PDB file of C-alpha atoms in Angstrom:
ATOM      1  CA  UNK A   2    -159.729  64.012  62.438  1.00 71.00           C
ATOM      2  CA  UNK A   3    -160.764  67.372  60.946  1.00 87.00           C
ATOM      3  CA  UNK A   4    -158.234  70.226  62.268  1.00 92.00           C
ATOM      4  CA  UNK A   5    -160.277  73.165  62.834  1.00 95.00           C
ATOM      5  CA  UNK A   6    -158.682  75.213  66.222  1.00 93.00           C
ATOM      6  CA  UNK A   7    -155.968  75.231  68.197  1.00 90.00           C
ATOM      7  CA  UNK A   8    -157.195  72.591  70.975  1.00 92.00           C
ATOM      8  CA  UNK A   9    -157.752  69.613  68.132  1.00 95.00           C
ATOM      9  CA  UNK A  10    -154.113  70.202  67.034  1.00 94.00           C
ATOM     10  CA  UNK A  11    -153.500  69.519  70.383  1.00 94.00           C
ATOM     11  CA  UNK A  12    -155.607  66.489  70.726  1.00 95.00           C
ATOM     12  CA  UNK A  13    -153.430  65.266  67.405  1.00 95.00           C
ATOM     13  CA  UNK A  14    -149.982  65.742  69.290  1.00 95.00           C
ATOM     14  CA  UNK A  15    -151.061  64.348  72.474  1.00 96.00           C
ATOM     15  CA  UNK A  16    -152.135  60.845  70.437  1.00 95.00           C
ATOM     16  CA  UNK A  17    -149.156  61.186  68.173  1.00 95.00           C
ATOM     17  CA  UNK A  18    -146.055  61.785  70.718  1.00 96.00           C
ATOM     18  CA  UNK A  19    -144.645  59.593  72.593  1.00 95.00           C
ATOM     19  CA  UNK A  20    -145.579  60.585  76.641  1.00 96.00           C
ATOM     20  CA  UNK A  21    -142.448  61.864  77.755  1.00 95.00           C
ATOM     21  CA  UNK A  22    -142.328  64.321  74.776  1.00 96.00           C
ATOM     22  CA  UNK A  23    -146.031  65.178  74.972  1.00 96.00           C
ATOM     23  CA  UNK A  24    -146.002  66.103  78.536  1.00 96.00           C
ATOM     24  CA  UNK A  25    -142.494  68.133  78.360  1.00 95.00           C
ATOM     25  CA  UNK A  26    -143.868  70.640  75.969  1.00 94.00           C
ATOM     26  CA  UNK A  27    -147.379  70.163  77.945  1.00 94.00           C
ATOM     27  CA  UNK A  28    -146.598  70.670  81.184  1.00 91.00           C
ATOM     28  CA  UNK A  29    -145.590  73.641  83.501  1.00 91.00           C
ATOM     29  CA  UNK A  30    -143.136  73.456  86.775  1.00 91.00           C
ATOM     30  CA  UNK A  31    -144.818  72.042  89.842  1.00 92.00           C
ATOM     31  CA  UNK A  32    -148.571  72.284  89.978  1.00 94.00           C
ATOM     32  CA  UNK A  33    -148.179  73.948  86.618  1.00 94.00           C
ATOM     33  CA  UNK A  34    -150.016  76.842  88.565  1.00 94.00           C
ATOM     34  CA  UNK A  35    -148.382  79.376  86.171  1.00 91.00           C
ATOM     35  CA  UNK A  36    -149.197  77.566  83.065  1.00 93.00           C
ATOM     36  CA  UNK A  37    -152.800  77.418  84.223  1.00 96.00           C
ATOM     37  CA  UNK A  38    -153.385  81.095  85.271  1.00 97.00           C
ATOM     38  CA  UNK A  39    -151.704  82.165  81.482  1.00 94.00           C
ATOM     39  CA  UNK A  40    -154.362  79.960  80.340  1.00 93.00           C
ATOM     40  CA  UNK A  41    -157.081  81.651  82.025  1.00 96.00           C
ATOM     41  CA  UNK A  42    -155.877  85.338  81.152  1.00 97.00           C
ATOM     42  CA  UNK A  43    -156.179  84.716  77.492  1.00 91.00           C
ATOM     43  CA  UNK A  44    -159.747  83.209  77.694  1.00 92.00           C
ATOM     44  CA  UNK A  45    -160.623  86.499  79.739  1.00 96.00           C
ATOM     45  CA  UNK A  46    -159.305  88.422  76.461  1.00 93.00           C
ATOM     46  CA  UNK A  47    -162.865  89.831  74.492  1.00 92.00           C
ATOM     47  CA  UNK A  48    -163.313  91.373  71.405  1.00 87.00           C
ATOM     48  CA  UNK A  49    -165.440  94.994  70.754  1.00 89.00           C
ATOM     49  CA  UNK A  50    -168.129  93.747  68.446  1.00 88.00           C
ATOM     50  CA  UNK A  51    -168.416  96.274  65.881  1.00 85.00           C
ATOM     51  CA  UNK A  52    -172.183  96.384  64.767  1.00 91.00           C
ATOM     52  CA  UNK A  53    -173.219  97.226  61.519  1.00 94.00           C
ATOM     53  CA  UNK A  54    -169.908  98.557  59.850  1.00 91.00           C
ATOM     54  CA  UNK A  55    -168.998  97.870  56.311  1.00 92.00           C
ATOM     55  CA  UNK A  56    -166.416  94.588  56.928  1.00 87.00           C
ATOM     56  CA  UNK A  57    -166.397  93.919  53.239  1.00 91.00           C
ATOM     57  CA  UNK A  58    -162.663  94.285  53.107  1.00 90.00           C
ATOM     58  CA  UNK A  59    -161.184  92.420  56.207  1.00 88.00           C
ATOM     59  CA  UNK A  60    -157.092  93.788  56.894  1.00 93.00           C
ATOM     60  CA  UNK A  61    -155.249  92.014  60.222  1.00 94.00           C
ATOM     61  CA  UNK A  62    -152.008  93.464  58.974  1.00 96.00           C
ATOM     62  CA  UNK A  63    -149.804  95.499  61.723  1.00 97.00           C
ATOM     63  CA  UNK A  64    -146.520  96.471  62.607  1.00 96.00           C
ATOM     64  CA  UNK A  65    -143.750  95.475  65.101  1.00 95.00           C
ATOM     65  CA  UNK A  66    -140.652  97.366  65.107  1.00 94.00           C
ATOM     66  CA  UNK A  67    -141.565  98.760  62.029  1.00 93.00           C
ATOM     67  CA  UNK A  68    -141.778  95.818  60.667  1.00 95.00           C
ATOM     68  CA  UNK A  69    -145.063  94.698  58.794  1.00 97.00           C
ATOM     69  CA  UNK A  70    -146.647  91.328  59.461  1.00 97.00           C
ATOM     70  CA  UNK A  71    -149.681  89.881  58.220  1.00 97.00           C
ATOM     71  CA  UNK A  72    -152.008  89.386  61.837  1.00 94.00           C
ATOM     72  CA  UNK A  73    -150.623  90.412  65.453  1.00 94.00           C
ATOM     73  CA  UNK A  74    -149.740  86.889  66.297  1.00 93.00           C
ATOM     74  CA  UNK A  75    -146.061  85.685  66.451  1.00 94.00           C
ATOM     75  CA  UNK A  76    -144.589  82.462  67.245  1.00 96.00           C
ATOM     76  CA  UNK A  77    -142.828  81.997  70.842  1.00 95.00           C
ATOM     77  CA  UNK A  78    -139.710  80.762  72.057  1.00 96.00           C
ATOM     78  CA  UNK A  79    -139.709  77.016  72.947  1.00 94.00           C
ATOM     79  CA  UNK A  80    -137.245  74.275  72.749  1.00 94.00           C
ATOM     80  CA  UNK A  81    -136.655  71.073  70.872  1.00 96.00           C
ATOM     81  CA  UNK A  82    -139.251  71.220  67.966  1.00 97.00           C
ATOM     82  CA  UNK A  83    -136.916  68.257  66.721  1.00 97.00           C
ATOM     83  CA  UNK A  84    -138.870  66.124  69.189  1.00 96.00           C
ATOM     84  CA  UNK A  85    -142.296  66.360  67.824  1.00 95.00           C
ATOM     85  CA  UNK A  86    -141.015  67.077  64.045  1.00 95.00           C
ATOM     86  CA  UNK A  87    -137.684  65.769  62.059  1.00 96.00           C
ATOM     87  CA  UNK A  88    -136.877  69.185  60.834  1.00 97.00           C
ATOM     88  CA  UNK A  89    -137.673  70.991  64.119  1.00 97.00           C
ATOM     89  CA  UNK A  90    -137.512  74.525  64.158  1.00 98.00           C
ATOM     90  CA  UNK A  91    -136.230  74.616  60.529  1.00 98.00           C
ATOM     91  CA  UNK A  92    -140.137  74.104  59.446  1.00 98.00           C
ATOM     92  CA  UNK A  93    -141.114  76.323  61.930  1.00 98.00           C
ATOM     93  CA  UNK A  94    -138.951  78.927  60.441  1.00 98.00           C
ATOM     94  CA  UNK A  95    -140.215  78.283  57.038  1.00 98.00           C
ATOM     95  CA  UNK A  96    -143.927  78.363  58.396  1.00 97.00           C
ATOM     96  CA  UNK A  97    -143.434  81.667  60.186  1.00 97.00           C
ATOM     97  CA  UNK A  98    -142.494  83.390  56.614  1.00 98.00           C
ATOM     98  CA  UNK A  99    -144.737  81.698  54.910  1.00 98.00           C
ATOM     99  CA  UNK A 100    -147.260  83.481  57.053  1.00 96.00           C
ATOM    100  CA  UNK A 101    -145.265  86.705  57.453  1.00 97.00           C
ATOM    101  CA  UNK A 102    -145.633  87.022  60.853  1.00 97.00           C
ATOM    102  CA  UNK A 103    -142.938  86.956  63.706  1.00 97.00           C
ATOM    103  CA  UNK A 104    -140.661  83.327  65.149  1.00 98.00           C
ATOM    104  CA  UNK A 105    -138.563  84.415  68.041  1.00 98.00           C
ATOM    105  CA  UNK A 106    -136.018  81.438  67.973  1.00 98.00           C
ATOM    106  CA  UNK A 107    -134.804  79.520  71.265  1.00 96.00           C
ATOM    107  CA  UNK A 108    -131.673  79.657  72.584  1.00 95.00           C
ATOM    108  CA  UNK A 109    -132.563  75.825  73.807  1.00 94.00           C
ATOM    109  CA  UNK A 110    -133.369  74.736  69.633  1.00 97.00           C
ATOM    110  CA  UNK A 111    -132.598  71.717  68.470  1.00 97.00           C
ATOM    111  CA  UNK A 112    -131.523  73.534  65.347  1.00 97.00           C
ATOM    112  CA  UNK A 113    -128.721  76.012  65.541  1.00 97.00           C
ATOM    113  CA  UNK A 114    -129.951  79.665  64.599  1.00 97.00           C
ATOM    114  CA  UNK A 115    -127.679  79.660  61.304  1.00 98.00           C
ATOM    115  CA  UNK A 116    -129.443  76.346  60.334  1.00 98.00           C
ATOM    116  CA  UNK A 117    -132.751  78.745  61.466  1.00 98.00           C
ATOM    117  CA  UNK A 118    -131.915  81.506  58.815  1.00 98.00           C
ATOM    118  CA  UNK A 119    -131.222  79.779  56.142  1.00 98.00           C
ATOM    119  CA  UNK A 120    -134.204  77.864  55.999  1.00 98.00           C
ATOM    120  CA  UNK A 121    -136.451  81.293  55.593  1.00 98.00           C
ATOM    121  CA  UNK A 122    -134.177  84.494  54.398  1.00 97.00           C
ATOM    122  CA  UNK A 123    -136.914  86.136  54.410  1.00 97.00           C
ATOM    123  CA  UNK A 124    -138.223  85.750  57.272  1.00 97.00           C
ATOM    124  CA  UNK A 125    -138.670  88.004  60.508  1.00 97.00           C
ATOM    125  CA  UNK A 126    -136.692  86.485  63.049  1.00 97.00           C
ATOM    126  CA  UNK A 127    -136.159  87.262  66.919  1.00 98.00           C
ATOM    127  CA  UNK A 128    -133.771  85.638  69.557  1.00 98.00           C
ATOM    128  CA  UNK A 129    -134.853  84.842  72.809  1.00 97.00           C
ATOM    129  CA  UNK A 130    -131.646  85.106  75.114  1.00 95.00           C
ATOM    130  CA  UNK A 131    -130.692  84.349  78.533  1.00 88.00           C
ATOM    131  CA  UNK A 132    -128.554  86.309  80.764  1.00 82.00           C
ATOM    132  CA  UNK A 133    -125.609  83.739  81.715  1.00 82.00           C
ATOM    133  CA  UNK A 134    -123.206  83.697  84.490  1.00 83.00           C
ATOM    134  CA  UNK A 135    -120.946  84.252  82.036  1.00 86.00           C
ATOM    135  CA  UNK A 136    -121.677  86.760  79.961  1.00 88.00           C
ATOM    136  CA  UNK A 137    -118.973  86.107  77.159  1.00 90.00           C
ATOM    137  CA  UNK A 138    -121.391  83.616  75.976  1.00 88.00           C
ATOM    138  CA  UNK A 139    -124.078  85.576  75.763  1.00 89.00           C
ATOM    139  CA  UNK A 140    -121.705  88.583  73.967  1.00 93.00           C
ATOM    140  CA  UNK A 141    -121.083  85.685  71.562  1.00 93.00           C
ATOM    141  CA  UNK A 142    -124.261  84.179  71.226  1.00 94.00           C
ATOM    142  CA  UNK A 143    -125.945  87.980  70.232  1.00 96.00           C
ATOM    143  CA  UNK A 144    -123.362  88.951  68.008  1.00 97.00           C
ATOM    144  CA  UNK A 145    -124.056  85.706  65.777  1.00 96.00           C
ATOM    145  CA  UNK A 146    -128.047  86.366  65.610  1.00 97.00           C
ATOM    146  CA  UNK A 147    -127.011  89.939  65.025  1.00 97.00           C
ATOM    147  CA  UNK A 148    -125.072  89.248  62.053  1.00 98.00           C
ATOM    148  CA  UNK A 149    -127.282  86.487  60.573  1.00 98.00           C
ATOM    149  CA  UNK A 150    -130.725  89.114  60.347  1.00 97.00           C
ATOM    150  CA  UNK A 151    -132.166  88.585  63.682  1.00 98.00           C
ATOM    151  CA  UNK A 152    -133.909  91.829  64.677  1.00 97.00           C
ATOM    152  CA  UNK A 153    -134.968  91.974  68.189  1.00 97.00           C
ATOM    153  CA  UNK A 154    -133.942  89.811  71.367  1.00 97.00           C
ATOM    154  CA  UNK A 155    -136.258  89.096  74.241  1.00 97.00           C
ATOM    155  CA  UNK A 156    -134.786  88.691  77.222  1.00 94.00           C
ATOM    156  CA  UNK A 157    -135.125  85.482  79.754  1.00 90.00           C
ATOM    157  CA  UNK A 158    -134.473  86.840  83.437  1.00 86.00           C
ATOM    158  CA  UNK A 159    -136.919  85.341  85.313  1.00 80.00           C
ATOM    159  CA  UNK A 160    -135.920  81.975  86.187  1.00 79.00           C
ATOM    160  CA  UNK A 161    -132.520  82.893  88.522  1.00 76.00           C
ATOM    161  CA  UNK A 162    -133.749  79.453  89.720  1.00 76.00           C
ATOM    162  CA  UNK A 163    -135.819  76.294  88.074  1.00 78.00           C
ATOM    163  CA  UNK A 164    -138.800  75.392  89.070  1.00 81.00           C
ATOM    164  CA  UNK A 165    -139.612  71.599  89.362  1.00 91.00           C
ATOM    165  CA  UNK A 166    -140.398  70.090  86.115  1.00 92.00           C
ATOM    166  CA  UNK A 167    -142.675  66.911  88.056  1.00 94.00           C
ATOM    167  CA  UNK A 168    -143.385  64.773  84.611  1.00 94.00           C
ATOM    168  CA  UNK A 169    -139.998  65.303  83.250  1.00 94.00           C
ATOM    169  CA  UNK A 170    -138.208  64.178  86.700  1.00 94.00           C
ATOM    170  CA  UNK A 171    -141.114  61.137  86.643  1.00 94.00           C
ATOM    171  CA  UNK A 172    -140.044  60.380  82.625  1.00 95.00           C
ATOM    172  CA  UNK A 173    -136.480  60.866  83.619  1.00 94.00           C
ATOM    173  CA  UNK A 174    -136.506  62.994  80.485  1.00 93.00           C
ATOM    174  CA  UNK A 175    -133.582  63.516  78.183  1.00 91.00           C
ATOM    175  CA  UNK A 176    -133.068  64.597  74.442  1.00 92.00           C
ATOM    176  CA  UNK A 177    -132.258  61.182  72.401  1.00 94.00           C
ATOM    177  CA  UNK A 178    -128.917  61.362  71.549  1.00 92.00           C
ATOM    178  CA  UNK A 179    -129.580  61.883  68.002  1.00 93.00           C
ATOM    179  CA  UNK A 180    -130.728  65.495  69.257  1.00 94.00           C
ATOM    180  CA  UNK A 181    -128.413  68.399  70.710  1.00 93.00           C
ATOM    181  CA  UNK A 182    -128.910  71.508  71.632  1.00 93.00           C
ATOM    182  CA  UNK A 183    -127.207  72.912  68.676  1.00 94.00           C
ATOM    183  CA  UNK A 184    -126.549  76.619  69.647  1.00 93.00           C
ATOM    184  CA  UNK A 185    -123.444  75.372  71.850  1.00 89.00           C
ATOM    185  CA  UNK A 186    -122.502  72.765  69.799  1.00 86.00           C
ATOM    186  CA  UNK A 187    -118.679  72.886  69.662  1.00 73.00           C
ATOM    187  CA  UNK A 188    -118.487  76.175  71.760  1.00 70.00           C
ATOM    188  CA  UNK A 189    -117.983  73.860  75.078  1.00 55.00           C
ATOM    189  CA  UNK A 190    -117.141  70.385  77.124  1.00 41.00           C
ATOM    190  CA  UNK A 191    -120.584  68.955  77.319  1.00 41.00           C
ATOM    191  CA  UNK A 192    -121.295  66.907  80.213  1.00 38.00           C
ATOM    192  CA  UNK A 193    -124.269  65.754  82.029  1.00 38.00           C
ATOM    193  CA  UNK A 194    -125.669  68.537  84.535  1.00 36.00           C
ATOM    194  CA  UNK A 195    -129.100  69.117  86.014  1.00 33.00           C
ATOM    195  CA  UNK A 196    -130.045  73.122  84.381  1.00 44.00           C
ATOM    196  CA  UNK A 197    -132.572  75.213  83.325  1.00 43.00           C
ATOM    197  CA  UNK A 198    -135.651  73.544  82.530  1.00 41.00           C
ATOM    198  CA  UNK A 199    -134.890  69.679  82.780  1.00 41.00           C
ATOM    199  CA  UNK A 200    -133.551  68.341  86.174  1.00 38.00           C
ATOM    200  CA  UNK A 201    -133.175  65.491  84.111  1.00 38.00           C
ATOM    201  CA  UNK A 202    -130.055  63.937  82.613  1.00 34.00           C
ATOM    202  CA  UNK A 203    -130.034  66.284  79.602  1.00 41.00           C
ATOM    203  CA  UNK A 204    -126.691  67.337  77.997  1.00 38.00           C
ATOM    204  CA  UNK A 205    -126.080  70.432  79.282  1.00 40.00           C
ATOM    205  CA  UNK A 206    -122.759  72.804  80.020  1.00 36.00           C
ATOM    206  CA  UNK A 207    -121.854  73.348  83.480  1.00 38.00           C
ATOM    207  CA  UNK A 208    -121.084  77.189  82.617  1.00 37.00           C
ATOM    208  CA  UNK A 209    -124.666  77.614  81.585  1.00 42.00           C
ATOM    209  CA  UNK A 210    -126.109  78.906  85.355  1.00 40.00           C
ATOM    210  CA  UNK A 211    -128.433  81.603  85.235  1.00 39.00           C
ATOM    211  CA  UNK A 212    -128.552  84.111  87.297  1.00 38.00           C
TER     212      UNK A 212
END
């Protein structure tokens, strides 16, 4: 299958993964109404034709923060790439410099954000960060991206409660123990609690409640 957009990489993953893992990064919470609409505002996106200008030399560089990247595209936060790939967000990582661009890391990663930085030192890394209950963890969880490179953090504050995750609760979804969500690993006694995106039996910490 010849990979020429974004929707036949798709196709590939959805034939590839197994169909728990396919429809948790597919999916949206409840009707997936949100997901949907997000959809639709990016097809609405147009670009100005510019008729006949000299477009000999072709430059999508720009700059965030100051920072230069190569096109104004950057790579979100989302969890578990370990699910769909051995080395997870680790190849992510190493994609995202390759291309000079922007990977804001998850707090949810199935690979801890040292693990993250060492794959690409070079690379132009964000945090994506929720506001906890306890906010010791998040003071600890910022000052380790902040002394490993990380440059920004993007803030998670609107889900002060989850929305139903229908395929997951249907799949009775869980990481495979192999997997962890290695940011907290060691930092806390894991047990089984329904939180955040899965109200599934995923290992979670019961001092992880958002706001």
């Amino acid at each position: 299958m010849a990979m020429v957009c974004l929707d036949d990489f798709e196709e590939y993953a959805k034939q590839h993964l197994s169909k728990s893992t396919w429809d948790y990064y597919e999916a949206g919470a409840d009707e997936c109404c949100t997901r949907d609409d997000n959809l639709q505002a990016y097809k609405r996106i147009r670009l100005r034709p510019r008729i006949l200008r000299d477009v000999s030399i072709n430059d999508t560089r720009t700059s965030v923060l100051g920072r230069e990247i190569s096109f104004p595209v950057g790579i979100a936060p989302t969890a578990f790439h370990c699910l769909a790939w051995h080395e997870g967000e680790l190849a992510t990582a190493r994609a995202t410099e390759a291309l000079n661009t922007c990977y804001i890391a998850s707090t949810y990663a199935t690979c801890s954000v040292e693990e993250i930085a060492a794959a690409a030192p070079n690379g132009y890394r964000w945090f994506q960060l929720y506001l906890y209950r306890d906010r010791k963890l998040s003071e600890q969880i910022v000052h380790r991206v902040e002394a490993l490179g990380y440059k920004a953090l993007v803030l998670t504050v609107d889900v002060p409660y989850t929305g139903k995750r229908r395929n997951d609760i249907r799949n009775q979804f869980k990481l495979p123990p192999h997997l962890k969500v290695k940011n907290f690993e060691g930092m806390f006694q894991v047990k089984q609690f329904l939180i955040f995106e899965l109200e599934s039996a995923l290992e979670c910490i019961d001092t992880l409640h958002l706001n």
